[in-house]
Amino acid sequence: MDVRGTNQSITKVDVDAVAVPVFKDESANEGVLRTLDKAVNGALSSVIKSDEFKAKEGETAYFHLTEGGLRARRILLIGCGERSEYRSQQISQMAGTAARFLRSKNAKTIAIVPRAEDDVEKVSQWAISGAVMGLFEPDKYRTKDKEQRQVE
């Protein structure tokens, strides 16, 4: 696994998929959600406003993009519950959920946007450890019917 940090705009990151946490009662009218929503012509705000996605912890919404202002062709929204409860454990869980889910969709390269207001190094460590643990396979030595899907 090759891990890189970047301060590039999410619209310029060249990956297969982008994973972004969303908090309860949040709208797509500020920050990274606004940037993403604008790039995909309002698709994120539409699903956030609907009763389909309520941003409960662990809930996901997955989009395939055919055109728009992103280099990534897929977006995964991950519900993280209340913003006030978003700490190291929730960041790790979110990153693990993102890595597992996107590996199952055959995404080779992913960008995880932690959206935390803590020390950048600590947040990065929590997100990376969560993604690595999320990719752990207990059937590593299984020989029958094993799929070969990996995140680079």
N, CA and C atoms as an extended XYZ file, in Angstrom:
456
Properties=species:S:1:pos:R:3:atomname:S:1:resname:S:1:resid:I:1 pbc="F F F"
N         0.846       -1.168        0.000 N   MET     1
C         0.000        0.000        0.000 CA  MET     1
C         0.895        1.235        0.000 C   MET     1
N         0.613        2.139       -0.894 N   ASP     2
C         1.358        3.390       -1.017 CA  ASP     2
C         0.469        4.509       -0.497 C   ASP     2
N         0.902        5.195        0.550 N   VAL     3
C         0.100        6.254        1.167 CA  VAL     3
C         0.785        7.593        0.916 C   VAL     3
N        -0.008        8.553        0.450 N   ARG     4
C         0.518        9.891        0.220 CA  ARG     4
C        -0.441       10.928        0.774 C   ARG     4
N         0.097       11.964        1.332 N   GLY     5
C        -0.714       13.087        1.776 CA  GLY     5
C        -0.613       14.209        0.751 C   GLY     5
N        -1.662       15.001        0.647 N   THR     6
C        -1.636       16.115       -0.296 CA  THR     6
C        -2.500       17.245        0.224 C   THR     6
N        -2.178       18.434       -0.220 N   ASN     7
C        -3.015       19.584        0.101 CA  ASN     7
C        -3.677       20.127       -1.170 C   ASN     7
N        -3.687       19.315       -2.216 N   GLN     8
C        -4.357       19.694       -3.461 CA  GLN     8
C        -5.859       19.783       -3.254 C   GLN     8
N        -6.496       20.547       -4.097 N   SER     9
C        -7.953       20.595       -4.093 CA  SER     9
C        -8.486       19.215       -4.444 C   SER     9
N        -9.574       18.834       -3.832 N   ILE    10
C       -10.174       17.515       -4.076 CA  ILE    10
C       -10.565       17.348       -5.547 C   ILE    10
N       -10.788       18.431       -6.236 N   THR    11
C       -11.159       18.355       -7.651 CA  THR    11
C        -9.972       17.997       -8.537 C   THR    11
N        -8.754       18.147       -8.038 N   LYS    12
C        -7.559       17.895       -8.834 CA  LYS    12
C        -6.852       16.582       -8.499 C   LYS    12
N        -7.278       15.896       -7.449 N   VAL    13
C        -6.634       14.652       -7.034 CA  VAL    13
C        -6.996       13.550       -8.031 C   VAL    13
N        -5.970       12.915       -8.596 N   ASP    14
C        -6.169       11.907       -9.630 CA  ASP    14
C        -6.244       10.502       -9.004 C   ASP    14
N        -7.463       10.087       -8.660 N   VAL    15
C        -7.715        8.777       -8.057 CA  VAL    15
C        -8.975        8.183       -8.683 C   VAL    15
N        -9.191        6.889       -8.421 N   ASP    16
C       -10.412        6.244       -8.905 CA  ASP    16
C       -11.639        6.710       -8.132 C   ASP    16
N       -11.472        6.904       -6.810 N   ALA    17
C       -12.626        7.239       -5.971 CA  ALA    17
C       -12.219        8.149       -4.821 C   ALA    17
N       -13.173        8.975       -4.389 N   VAL    18
C       -12.993        9.888       -3.259 CA  VAL    18
C       -13.989        9.500       -2.179 C   VAL    18
N       -13.516        9.387       -0.942 N   ALA    19
C       -14.384        9.090        0.205 CA  ALA    19
C       -14.429       10.302        1.124 C   ALA    19
N       -15.649       10.725        1.466 N   VAL    20
C       -15.835       11.932        2.268 CA  VAL    20
C       -16.834       11.665        3.395 C   VAL    20
N       -16.477       11.999        4.646 N   PRO    21
C       -17.444       11.869        5.737 CA  PRO    21
C       -18.494       12.975        5.685 C   PRO    21
N       -19.712       12.627        6.093 N   VAL    22
C       -20.812       13.591        6.177 CA  VAL    22
C       -21.421       13.445        7.572 C   VAL    22
N       -21.753       14.575        8.180 N   PHE    23
C       -22.291       14.568        9.530 CA  PHE    23
C       -23.798       14.771        9.514 C   PHE    23
N       -24.467       14.303       10.561 N   LYS    24
C       -25.918       14.473       10.676 CA  LYS    24
C       -26.294       15.942       10.552 C   LYS    24
N       -27.417       16.189        9.918 N   ASP    25
C       -27.967       17.531        9.749 CA  ASP    25
C       -27.021       18.493        9.038 C   ASP    25
N       -26.128       17.966        8.221 N   GLU    26
C       -25.199       18.802        7.459 CA  GLU    26
C       -25.738       18.975        6.048 C   GLU    26
N       -25.502       20.133        5.479 N   SER    27
C       -25.893       20.358        4.089 CA  SER    27
C       -24.625       20.523        3.250 C   SER    27
N       -24.796       20.472        1.953 N   ALA    28
C       -23.645       20.552        1.043 CA  ALA    28
C       -23.413       21.984        0.584 C   ALA    28
N       -23.496       22.942        1.500 N   ASN    29
C       -23.346       24.327        1.079 CA  ASN    29
C       -22.091       25.008        1.630 C   ASN    29
N       -21.144       24.218        2.165 N   GLU    30
C       -19.893       24.819        2.621 CA  GLU    30
C       -18.770       23.800        2.605 C   GLU    30
N       -17.551       24.309        2.552 N   GLY    31
C       -16.365       23.479        2.611 CA  GLY    31
C       -16.220       22.496        1.462 C   GLY    31
N       -15.657       21.334        1.790 N   VAL    32
C       -15.377       20.325        0.769 CA  VAL    32
C       -16.658       19.765        0.145 C   VAL    32
N       -17.732       19.685        0.917 N   LEU    33
C       -18.994       19.202        0.350 CA  LEU    33
C       -19.508       20.155       -0.721 C   LEU    33
N       -19.363       21.434       -0.482 N   ARG    34
C       -19.795       22.416       -1.487 CA  ARG    34
C       -18.952       22.289       -2.756 C   ARG    34
N       -17.643       22.128       -2.589 N   THR    35
C       -16.745       21.971       -3.732 CA  THR    35
C       -17.130       20.739       -4.547 C   THR    35
N       -17.348       19.618       -3.858 N   LEU    36
C       -17.738       18.386       -4.543 CA  LEU    36
C       -19.105       18.514       -5.194 C   LEU    36
N       -20.050       19.102       -4.478 N   ASP    37
C       -21.406       19.247       -5.003 CA  ASP    37
C       -21.422       20.091       -6.265 C   ASP    37
N       -20.658       21.156       -6.249 N   LYS    38
C       -20.566       22.021       -7.431 CA  LYS    38
C       -19.946       21.256       -8.605 C   LYS    38
N       -18.944       20.436       -8.323 N   ALA    39
C       -18.270       19.676       -9.377 CA  ALA    39
C       -19.161       18.598       -9.984 C   ALA    39
N       -20.158       18.131       -9.232 N   VAL    40
C       -21.044       17.066       -9.743 CA  VAL    40
C       -22.471       17.572       -9.951 C   VAL    40
N       -22.585       18.874      -10.178 N   ASN    41
C       -23.865       19.488      -10.550 CA  ASN    41
C       -25.008       19.234       -9.565 C   ASN    41
N       -24.712       19.293       -8.269 N   GLY    42
C       -25.762       19.216       -7.258 CA  GLY    42
C       -26.194       17.824       -6.834 C   GLY    42
N       -25.505       16.790       -7.287 N   ALA    43
C       -25.897       15.420       -6.936 CA  ALA    43
C       -25.782       15.159       -5.433 C   ALA    43
N       -24.749       15.700       -4.791 N   LEU    44
C       -24.563       15.461       -3.353 CA  LEU    44
C       -25.649       16.144       -2.538 C   LEU    44
N       -25.940       17.404       -2.841 N   SER    45
C       -26.972       18.109       -2.076 CA  SER    45
C       -28.322       17.439       -2.260 C   SER    45
N       -28.553       16.883       -3.431 N   SER    46
C       -29.810       16.191       -3.697 CA  SER    46
C       -29.975       14.969       -2.793 C   SER    46
N       -28.932       14.153       -2.679 N   VAL    47
C       -29.039       12.947       -1.849 CA  VAL    47
C       -29.017       13.288       -0.362 C   VAL    47
N       -28.300       14.343        0.023 N   ILE    48
C       -28.264       14.746        1.428 CA  ILE    48
C       -29.621       15.292        1.861 C   ILE    48
N       -30.294       16.027        0.988 N   LYS    49
C       -31.616       16.578        1.302 CA  LYS    49
C       -32.698       15.497        1.345 C   LYS    49
N       -32.502       14.431        0.609 N   SER    50
C       -33.515       13.376        0.568 CA  SER    50
C       -33.484       12.569        1.870 C   SER    50
N       -34.496       11.764        2.069 N   ASP    51
C       -34.520       10.877        3.233 CA  ASP    51
C       -33.695        9.615        2.998 C   ASP    51
N       -33.096        9.527        1.847 N   GLU    52
C       -32.320        8.345        1.473 CA  GLU    52
C       -31.000        8.253        2.249 C   GLU    52
N       -30.388        9.391        2.566 N   PHE    53
C       -29.094        9.423        3.262 CA  PHE    53
C       -29.203       10.383        4.434 C   PHE    53
N       -29.113        9.852        5.651 N   LYS    54
C       -29.259       10.676        6.852 CA  LYS    54
C       -27.952       10.852        7.615 C   LYS    54
N       -26.861       10.343        7.070 N   ALA    55
C       -25.524       10.464        7.655 CA  ALA    55
C       -25.398        9.772        9.007 C   ALA    55
N       -26.165        8.710        9.209 N   LYS    56
C       -25.981        7.902       10.414 CA  LYS    56
C       -24.610        7.235       10.340 C   LYS    56
N       -24.030        6.966       11.474 N   GLU    57
C       -22.695        6.389       11.502 CA  GLU    57
C       -22.644        5.082       10.720 C   GLU    57
N       -21.739        5.012        9.746 N   GLY    58
C       -21.553        3.823        8.919 CA  GLY    58
C       -22.405        3.779        7.663 C   GLY    58
N       -23.378        4.669        7.525 N   GLU    59
C       -24.235        4.707        6.343 CA  GLU    59
C       -23.428        5.219        5.143 C   GLU    59
N       -23.709        4.692        3.952 N   THR    60
C       -22.959        5.100        2.770 CA  THR    60
C       -23.879        5.477        1.614 C   THR    60
N       -23.360        6.339        0.758 N   ALA    61
C       -24.004        6.675       -0.520 CA  ALA    61
C       -22.880        6.697       -1.550 C   ALA    61
N       -23.079        5.993       -2.657 N   TYR    62
C       -22.036        5.782       -3.655 CA  TYR    62
C       -22.499        6.311       -5.004 C   TYR    62
N       -21.649        7.093       -5.662 N   PHE    63
C       -21.978        7.709       -6.944 CA  PHE    63
C       -20.942        7.360       -7.998 C   PHE    63
N       -21.407        7.025       -9.190 N   HIS    64
C       -20.550        6.934      -10.374 CA  HIS    64
C       -20.736        8.222      -11.150 C   HIS    64
N       -19.654        8.822      -11.563 N   LEU    65
C       -19.719       10.082      -12.289 CA  LEU    65
C       -19.291        9.864      -13.732 C   LEU    65
N       -20.039       10.419      -14.639 N   THR    66
C       -19.662       10.306      -16.042 CA  THR    66
C       -18.981       11.572      -16.529 C   THR    66
N       -19.348       12.692      -15.948 N   GLU    67
C       -18.717       13.955      -16.300 CA  GLU    67
C       -18.808       14.882      -15.104 C   GLU    67
N       -18.070       15.939      -15.171 N   GLY    68
C       -18.084       16.899      -14.076 CA  GLY    68
C       -16.707       17.463      -13.838 C   GLY    68
N       -16.556       18.172      -12.762 N   GLY    69
C       -15.314       18.868      -12.474 CA  GLY    69
C       -14.348       18.105      -11.593 C   GLY    69
N       -14.486       16.786      -11.497 N   LEU    70
C       -13.565       15.969      -10.693 CA  LEU    70
C       -12.736       15.068      -11.589 C   LEU    70
N       -11.526       14.777      -11.145 N   ARG    71
C       -10.731       13.780      -11.863 CA  ARG    71
C       -11.166       12.380      -11.453 C   ARG    71
N       -11.639       12.248      -10.213 N   ALA    72
C       -12.146       10.952       -9.738 CA  ALA    72
C       -13.469       10.668      -10.437 C   ALA    72
N       -13.745        9.416      -10.680 N   ARG    73
C       -14.983        9.022      -11.352 CA  ARG    73
C       -16.017        8.451      -10.394 C   ARG    73
N       -15.667        8.369       -9.098 N   ARG    74
C       -16.603        7.843       -8.102 CA  ARG    74
C       -16.469        8.629       -6.801 C   ARG    74
N       -17.602        8.763       -6.111 N   ILE    75
C       -17.618        9.425       -4.795 CA  ILE    75
C       -18.350        8.516       -3.820 C   ILE    75
N       -17.784        8.377       -2.638 N   LEU    76
C       -18.420        7.638       -1.560 CA  LEU    76
C       -18.637        8.594       -0.392 C   LEU    76
N       -19.897        8.800       -0.023 N   LEU    77
C       -20.217        9.570        1.173 CA  LEU    77
C       -20.383        8.586        2.315 C   LEU    77
N       -19.791        8.889        3.446 N   ILE    78
C       -19.863        8.002        4.606 CA  ILE    78
C       -20.452        8.777        5.776 C   ILE    78
N       -21.561        8.304        6.294 N   GLY    79
C       -22.186        8.930        7.444 CA  GLY    79
C       -21.328        8.742        8.686 C   GLY    79
N       -21.155        9.817        9.450 N   CYS    80
C       -20.320        9.757       10.654 CA  CYS    80
C       -21.053       10.232       11.903 C   CYS    80
N       -22.369       10.347       11.833 N   GLY    81
C       -23.137       10.751       13.007 CA  GLY    81
C       -22.944       12.214       13.342 C   GLY    81
N       -22.941       12.517       14.620 N   GLU    82
C       -22.815       13.896       15.101 CA  GLU    82
C       -21.374       14.390       14.968 C   GLU    82
N       -21.218       15.616       14.509 N   ARG    83
C       -19.878       16.198       14.362 CA  ARG    83
C       -19.160       16.278       15.713 C   ARG    83
N       -19.891       16.559       16.785 N   SER    84
C       -19.287       16.700       18.111 CA  SER    84
C       -18.699       15.384       18.631 C   SER    84
N       -19.123       14.266       18.077 N   GLU    85
C       -18.629       12.953       18.499 CA  GLU    85
C       -17.587       12.384       17.551 C   GLU    85
N       -17.153       13.170       16.587 N   TYR    86
C       -16.198       12.732       15.563 CA  TYR    86
C       -14.782       12.869       16.091 C   TYR    86
N       -14.244       11.769       16.578 N   ARG    87
C       -12.915       11.739       17.182 CA  ARG    87
C       -12.062       10.686       16.472 C   ARG    87
N       -10.941       10.329       17.082 N   SER    88
C        -9.993        9.406       16.458 CA  SER    88
C       -10.642        8.079       16.074 C   SER    88
N       -11.469        7.528       16.941 N   GLN    89
C       -12.101        6.242       16.640 CA  GLN    89
C       -13.022        6.341       15.431 C   GLN    89
N       -13.789        7.408       15.339 N   GLN    90
C       -14.708        7.570       14.215 CA  GLN    90
C       -13.952        7.841       12.912 C   GLN    90
N       -12.834        8.567       12.996 N   ILE    91
C       -12.018        8.806       11.802 CA  ILE    91
C       -11.464        7.481       11.292 C   ILE    91
N       -10.952        6.648       12.198 N   SER    92
C       -10.430        5.336       11.805 CA  SER    92
C       -11.518        4.449       11.224 C   SER    92
N       -12.698        4.440       11.847 N   GLN    93
C       -13.805        3.639       11.331 CA  GLN    93
C       -14.228        4.110        9.953 C   GLN    93
N       -14.315        5.416        9.772 N   MET    94
C       -14.700        5.976        8.483 CA  MET    94
C       -13.704        5.572        7.400 C   MET    94
N       -12.416        5.668        7.692 N   ALA    95
C       -11.385        5.309        6.719 CA  ALA    95
C       -11.411        3.812        6.414 C   ALA    95
N       -11.645        2.988        7.436 N   GLY    96
C       -11.763        1.542        7.219 CA  GLY    96
C       -12.966        1.204        6.365 C   GLY    96
N       -14.089        1.857        6.626 N   THR    97
C       -15.293        1.659        5.823 CA  THR    97
C       -15.030        2.049        4.381 C   THR    97
N       -14.362        3.176        4.179 N   ALA    98
C       -14.048        3.650        2.830 CA  ALA    98
C       -13.163        2.652        2.085 C   ALA    98
N       -12.100        2.204        2.730 N   ALA    99
C       -11.174        1.274        2.078 CA  ALA    99
C       -11.852       -0.052        1.735 C   ALA    99
N       -12.613       -0.604        2.674 N   ARG   100
C       -13.325       -1.868        2.431 CA  ARG   100
C       -14.341       -1.745        1.303 C   ARG   100
N       -15.170       -0.708        1.401 N   PHE   101
C       -16.229       -0.504        0.416 CA  PHE   101
C       -15.641       -0.298       -0.977 C   PHE   101
N       -14.651        0.581       -1.086 N   LEU   102
C       -14.098        0.896       -2.400 CA  LEU   102
C       -13.274       -0.246       -2.972 C   LEU   102
N       -12.650       -1.046       -2.120 N   ARG   103
C       -11.974       -2.247       -2.624 CA  ARG   103
C       -12.989       -3.196       -3.236 C   ARG   103
N       -14.158       -3.326       -2.609 N   SER   104
C       -15.193       -4.221       -3.142 CA  SER   104
C       -15.728       -3.722       -4.486 C   SER   104
N       -15.556       -2.430       -4.769 N   LYS   105
C       -15.972       -1.844       -6.049 CA  LYS   105
C       -14.817       -1.799       -7.042 C   LYS   105
N       -13.726       -2.436       -6.694 N   ASN   106
C       -12.543       -2.565       -7.538 CA  ASN   106
C       -11.826       -1.236       -7.796 C   ASN   106
N       -11.915       -0.313       -6.858 N   ALA   107
C       -11.158        0.939       -6.949 CA  ALA   107
C        -9.718        0.653       -6.548 C   ALA   107
N        -8.788        1.024       -7.392 N   LYS   108
C        -7.369        0.769       -7.112 CA  LYS   108
C        -6.725        1.907       -6.330 C   LYS   108
N        -7.135        3.131       -6.607 N   THR   109
C        -6.585        4.284       -5.899 CA  THR   109
C        -7.744        5.075       -5.304 C   THR   109
N        -7.565        5.463       -4.044 N   ILE   110
C        -8.636        6.189       -3.359 CA  ILE   110
C        -8.060        7.391       -2.620 C   ILE   110
N        -8.895        8.390       -2.444 N   ALA   111
C        -8.550        9.543       -1.611 CA  ALA   111
C        -9.562        9.587       -0.472 C   ALA   111
N        -9.062        9.691        0.744 N   ILE   112
C        -9.919        9.792        1.919 CA  ILE   112
C        -9.748       11.195        2.486 C   ILE   112
N       -10.846       11.906        2.616 N   VAL   113
C       -10.828       13.265        3.145 CA  VAL   113
C       -11.345       13.189        4.583 C   VAL   113
N       -10.472       13.209        5.598 N   PRO   114
C       -10.918       12.985        6.976 CA  PRO   114
C       -11.833       14.068        7.552 C   PRO   114
N       -11.705       15.319        7.118 N   ARG   115
C       -12.535       16.437        7.595 CA  ARG   115
C       -12.490       16.611        9.109 C   ARG   115
N       -11.325       16.578        9.689 N   ALA   116
C       -11.181       16.766       11.131 CA  ALA   116
C       -10.370       18.023       11.396 C   ALA   116
N       -10.663       18.666       12.492 N   GLU   117
C        -9.998       19.922       12.828 CA  GLU   117
C        -8.957       19.732       13.925 C   GLU   117
N        -8.275       18.626       13.893 N   ASP   118
C        -7.245       18.319       14.875 CA  ASP   118
C        -5.884       18.463       14.200 C   ASP   118
N        -4.834       18.054       14.878 N   ASP   119
C        -3.490       18.070       14.335 CA  ASP   119
C        -3.442       17.209       13.070 C   ASP   119
N        -2.922       17.758       11.995 N   VAL   120
C        -2.902       17.082       10.694 CA  VAL   120
C        -2.193       15.725       10.769 C   VAL   120
N        -1.077       15.663       11.479 N   GLU   121
C        -0.338       14.404       11.579 CA  GLU   121
C        -1.151       13.333       12.296 C   GLU   121
N        -1.804       13.703       13.387 N   LYS   122
C        -2.618       12.734       14.130 CA  LYS   122
C        -3.794       12.256       13.297 C   LYS   122
N        -4.487       13.182       12.648 N   VAL   123
C        -5.639       12.818       11.820 CA  VAL   123
C        -5.200       11.883       10.700 C   VAL   123
N        -4.055       12.174       10.094 N   SER   124
C        -3.523       11.310        9.026 CA  SER   124
C        -3.226        9.913        9.554 C   SER   124
N        -2.622        9.839       10.719 N   GLN   125
C        -2.320        8.542       11.325 CA  GLN   125
C        -3.591        7.747       11.589 C   GLN   125
N        -4.619        8.404       12.130 N   TRP   126
C        -5.877        7.719       12.424 CA  TRP   126
C        -6.519        7.215       11.140 C   TRP   126
N        -6.520        8.049       10.100 N   ALA   127
C        -7.132        7.655        8.828 CA  ALA   127
C        -6.355        6.507        8.175 C   ALA   127
N        -5.042        6.589        8.184 N   ILE   128
C        -4.222        5.537        7.573 CA  ILE   128
C        -4.371        4.223        8.328 C   ILE   128
N        -4.314        4.280        9.661 N   SER   129
C        -4.448        3.035       10.433 CA  SER   129
C        -5.833        2.418       10.220 C   SER   129
N        -6.860        3.247       10.134 N   GLY   130
C        -8.201        2.737        9.870 CA  GLY   130
C        -8.309        2.083        8.506 C   GLY   130
N        -7.713        2.712        7.492 N   ALA   131
C        -7.750        2.144        6.136 CA  ALA   131
C        -6.995        0.824        6.078 C   ALA   131
N        -5.838        0.773        6.717 N   VAL   132
C        -5.046       -0.473        6.721 CA  VAL   132
C        -5.803       -1.585        7.437 C   VAL   132
N        -6.363       -1.271        8.599 N   MET   133
C        -7.126       -2.289        9.334 CA  MET   133
C        -8.385       -2.695        8.566 C   MET   133
N        -8.989       -1.762        7.862 N   GLY   134
C       -10.170       -2.071        7.066 CA  GLY   134
C        -9.876       -3.020        5.920 C   GLY   134
N        -8.639       -3.036        5.463 N   LEU   135
C        -8.253       -3.916        4.359 CA  LEU   135
C        -7.744       -5.278        4.827 C   LEU   135
N        -7.673       -5.471        6.145 N   PHE   136
C        -7.209       -6.749        6.680 CA  PHE   136
C        -8.121       -7.880        6.219 C   PHE   136
N        -7.526       -8.947        5.751 N   GLU   137
C        -8.297      -10.095        5.275 CA  GLU   137
C        -8.017      -11.307        6.154 C   GLU   137
N        -9.004      -11.768        6.906 N   PRO   138
C        -8.771      -12.928        7.759 CA  PRO   138
C        -8.587      -14.221        6.965 C   PRO   138
N        -8.971      -14.207        5.691 N   ASP   139
C        -8.841      -15.423        4.876 CA  ASP   139
C        -7.625      -15.343        3.954 C   ASP   139
N        -6.569      -14.714        4.418 N   LYS   140
C        -5.389      -14.483        3.593 CA  LYS   140
C        -4.850      -15.768        2.968 C   LYS   140
N        -4.893      -16.863        3.682 N   TYR   141
C        -4.302      -18.101        3.183 CA  TYR   141
C        -5.339      -19.057        2.601 C   TYR   141
N        -6.550      -18.595        2.430 N   ARG   142
C        -7.590      -19.408        1.810 CA  ARG   142
C        -7.218      -19.661        0.358 C   ARG   142
N        -7.417      -20.874       -0.102 N   THR   143
C        -6.981      -21.211       -1.460 CA  THR   143
C        -8.129      -21.347       -2.450 C   THR   143
N        -9.361      -21.531       -1.990 N   LYS   144
C       -10.479      -21.710       -2.906 CA  LYS   144
C       -11.302      -20.434       -3.022 C   LYS   144
N       -11.690      -20.107       -4.244 N   ASP   145
C       -12.627      -19.020       -4.533 CA  ASP   145
C       -12.247      -17.686       -3.891 C   ASP   145
N       -10.989      -17.375       -3.878 N   LYS   146
C       -10.551      -16.117       -3.289 CA  LYS   146
C       -10.412      -15.064       -4.389 C   LYS   146
N       -11.047      -13.912       -4.186 N   GLU   147
C       -10.948      -12.820       -5.147 CA  GLU   147
C        -9.677      -12.017       -4.896 C   GLU   147
N        -9.085      -11.515       -5.945 N   GLN   148
C        -7.882      -10.706       -5.826 CA  GLN   148
C        -8.220       -9.239       -6.083 C   GLN   148
N        -8.647       -8.528       -5.062 N   ARG   149
C        -8.931       -7.094       -5.176 CA  ARG   149
C        -8.054       -6.365       -4.181 C   ARG   149
N        -7.348       -5.371       -4.663 N   GLN   150
C        -6.446       -4.635       -3.784 CA  GLN   150
C        -6.558       -3.153       -4.039 C   GLN   150
N        -6.317       -2.370       -3.010 N   VAL   151
C        -6.206       -0.927       -3.128 CA  VAL   151
C        -4.732       -0.603       -3.159 C   VAL   151
N        -4.310        0.117       -4.155 N   GLU   152
C        -2.909        0.497       -4.267 CA  GLU   152
C        -2.600        1.623       -3.322 C   GLU   152
